[in-house]
PDB file of C-alpha atoms in Angstrom:
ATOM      1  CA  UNK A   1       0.000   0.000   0.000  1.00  0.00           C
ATOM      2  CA  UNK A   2       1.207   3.804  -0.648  1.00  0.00           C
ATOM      3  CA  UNK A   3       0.456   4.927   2.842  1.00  0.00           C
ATOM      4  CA  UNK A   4       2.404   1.920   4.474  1.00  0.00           C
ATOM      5  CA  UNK A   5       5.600   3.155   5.981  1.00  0.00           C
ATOM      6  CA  UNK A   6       9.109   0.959   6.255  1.00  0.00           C
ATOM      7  CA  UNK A   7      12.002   2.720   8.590  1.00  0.00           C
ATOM      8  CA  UNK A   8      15.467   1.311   7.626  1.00  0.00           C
ATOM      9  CA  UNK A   9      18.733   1.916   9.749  1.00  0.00           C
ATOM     10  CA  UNK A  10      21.917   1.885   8.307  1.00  0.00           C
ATOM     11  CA  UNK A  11      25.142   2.295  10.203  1.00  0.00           C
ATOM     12  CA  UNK A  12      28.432   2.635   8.201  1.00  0.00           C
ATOM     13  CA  UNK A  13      31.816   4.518   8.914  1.00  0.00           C
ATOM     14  CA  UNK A  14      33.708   6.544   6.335  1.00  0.00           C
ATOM     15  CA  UNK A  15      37.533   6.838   5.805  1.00  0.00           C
ATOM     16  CA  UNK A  16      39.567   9.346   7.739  1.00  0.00           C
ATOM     17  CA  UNK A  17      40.901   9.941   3.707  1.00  0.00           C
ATOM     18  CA  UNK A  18      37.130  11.470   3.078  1.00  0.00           C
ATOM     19  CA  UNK A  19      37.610  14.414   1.822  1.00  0.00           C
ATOM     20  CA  UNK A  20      34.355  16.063   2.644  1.00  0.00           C
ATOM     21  CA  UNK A  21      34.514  15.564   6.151  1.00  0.00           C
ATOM     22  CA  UNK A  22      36.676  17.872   8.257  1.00  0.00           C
ATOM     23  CA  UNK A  23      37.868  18.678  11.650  1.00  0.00           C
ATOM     24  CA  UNK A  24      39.519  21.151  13.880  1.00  0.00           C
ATOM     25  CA  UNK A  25      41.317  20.738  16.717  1.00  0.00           C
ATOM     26  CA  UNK A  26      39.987  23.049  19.831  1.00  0.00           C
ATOM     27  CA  UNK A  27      43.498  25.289  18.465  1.00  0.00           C
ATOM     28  CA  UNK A  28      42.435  25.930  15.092  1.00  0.00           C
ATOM     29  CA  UNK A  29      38.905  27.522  16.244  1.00  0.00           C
ATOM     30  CA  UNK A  30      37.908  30.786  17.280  1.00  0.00           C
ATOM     31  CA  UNK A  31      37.563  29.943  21.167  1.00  0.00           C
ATOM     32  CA  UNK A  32      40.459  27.566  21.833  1.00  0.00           C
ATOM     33  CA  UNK A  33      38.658  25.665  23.615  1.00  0.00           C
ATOM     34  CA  UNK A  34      36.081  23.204  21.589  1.00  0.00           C
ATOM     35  CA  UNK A  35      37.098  21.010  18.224  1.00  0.00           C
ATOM     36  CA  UNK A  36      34.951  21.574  14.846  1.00  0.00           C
ATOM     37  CA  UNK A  37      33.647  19.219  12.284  1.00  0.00           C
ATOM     38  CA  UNK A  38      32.050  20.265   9.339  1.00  0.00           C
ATOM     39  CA  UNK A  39      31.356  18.783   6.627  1.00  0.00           C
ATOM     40  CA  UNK A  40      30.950  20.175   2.489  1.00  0.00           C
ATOM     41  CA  UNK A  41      30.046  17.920  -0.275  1.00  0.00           C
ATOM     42  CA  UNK A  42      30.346  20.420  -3.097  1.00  0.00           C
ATOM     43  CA  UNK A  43      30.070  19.514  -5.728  1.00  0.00           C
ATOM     44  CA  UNK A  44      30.929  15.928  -5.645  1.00  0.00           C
ATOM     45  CA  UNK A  45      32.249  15.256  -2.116  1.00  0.00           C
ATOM     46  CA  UNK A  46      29.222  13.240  -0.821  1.00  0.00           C
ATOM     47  CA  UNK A  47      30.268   9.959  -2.350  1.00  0.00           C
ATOM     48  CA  UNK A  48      33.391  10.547  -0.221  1.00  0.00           C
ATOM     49  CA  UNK A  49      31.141  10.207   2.871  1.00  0.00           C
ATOM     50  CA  UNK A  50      28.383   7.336   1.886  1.00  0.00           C
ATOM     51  CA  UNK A  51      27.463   5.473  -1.026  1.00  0.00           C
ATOM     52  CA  UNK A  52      25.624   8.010  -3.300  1.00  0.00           C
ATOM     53  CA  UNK A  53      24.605   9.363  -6.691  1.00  0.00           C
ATOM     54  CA  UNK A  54      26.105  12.267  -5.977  1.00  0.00           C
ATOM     55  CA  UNK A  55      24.757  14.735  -8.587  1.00  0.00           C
ATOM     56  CA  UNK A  56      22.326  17.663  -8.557  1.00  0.00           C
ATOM     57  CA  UNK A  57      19.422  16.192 -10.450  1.00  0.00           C
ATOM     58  CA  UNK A  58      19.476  12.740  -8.131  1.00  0.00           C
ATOM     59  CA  UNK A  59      17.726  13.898  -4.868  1.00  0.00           C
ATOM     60  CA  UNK A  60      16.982  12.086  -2.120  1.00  0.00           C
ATOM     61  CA  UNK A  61      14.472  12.777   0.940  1.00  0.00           C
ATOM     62  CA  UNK A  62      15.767  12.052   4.382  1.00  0.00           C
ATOM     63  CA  UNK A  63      14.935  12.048   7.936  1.00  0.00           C
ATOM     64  CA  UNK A  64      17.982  12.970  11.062  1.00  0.00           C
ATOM     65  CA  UNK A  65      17.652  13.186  14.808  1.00  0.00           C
ATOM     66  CA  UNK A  66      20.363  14.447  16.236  1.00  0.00           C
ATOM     67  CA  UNK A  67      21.294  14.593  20.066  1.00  0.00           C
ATOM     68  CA  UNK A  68      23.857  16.608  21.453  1.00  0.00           C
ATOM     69  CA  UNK A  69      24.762  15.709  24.728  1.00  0.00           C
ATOM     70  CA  UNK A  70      27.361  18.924  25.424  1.00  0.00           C
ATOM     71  CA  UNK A  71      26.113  22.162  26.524  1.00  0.00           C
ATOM     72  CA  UNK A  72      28.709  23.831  24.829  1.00  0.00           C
ATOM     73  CA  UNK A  73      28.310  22.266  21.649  1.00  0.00           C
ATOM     74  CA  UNK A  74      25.561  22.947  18.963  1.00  0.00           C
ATOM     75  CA  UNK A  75      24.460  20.746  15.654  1.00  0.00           C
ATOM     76  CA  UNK A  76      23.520  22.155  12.702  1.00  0.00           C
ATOM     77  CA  UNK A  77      22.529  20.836   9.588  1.00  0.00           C
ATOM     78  CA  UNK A  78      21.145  22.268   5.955  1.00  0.00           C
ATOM     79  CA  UNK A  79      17.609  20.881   6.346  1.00  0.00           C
ATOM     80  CA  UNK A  80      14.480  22.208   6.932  1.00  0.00           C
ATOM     81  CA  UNK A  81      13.386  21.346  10.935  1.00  0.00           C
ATOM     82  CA  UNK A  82      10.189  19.387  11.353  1.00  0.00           C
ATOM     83  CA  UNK A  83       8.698  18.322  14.722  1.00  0.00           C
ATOM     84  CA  UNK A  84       9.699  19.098  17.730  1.00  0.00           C
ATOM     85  CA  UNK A  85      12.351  21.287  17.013  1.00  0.00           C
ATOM     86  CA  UNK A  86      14.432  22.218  20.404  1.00  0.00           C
ATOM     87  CA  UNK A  87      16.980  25.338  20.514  1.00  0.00           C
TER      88      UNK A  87
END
């Protein structure tokens, strides 16, 4: 039926050589005090991260919750928010 709904998991890890995932060390930031990681596909750095078709006219929806269990730390991501969103 089109109104059934499936929910798949998958887990994987990426290479420390992916080159669209980044960090930096509590030094390299503004505050000293916290590390960094960002990460930027463009334009074809997802497939670095996760099996993809990594091109502008293949889109995919998808669904994150993401906990952060620092005070001093915040997530952000380049989605819209949807539910409960907590700031």
């Amino acid at each position: 039926k089109s109104k059934d709904k499936i929910q798949i998991t998958i887990e994987y890890s990426t290479s420390p050589k992916a080159e669209a995932i980044q960090w930096l060390t509590p030094e390299q930031t503004v505050g000293k005090k916290l590390p960094y990681l960002f990460t930027q596909c463009q334009a074809i750095g997802a497939r670095t991260l996760l099996p993809c078709q990594d091109t502008p006219s293949a889109k995919a929806p998808y669904t994150a919750n993401i906990t952060v269990n620092n005070k001093d730390l915040v997530a952000l991501m380049s989605a819209l928010p949807d539910g409960d969103n907590k700031s």
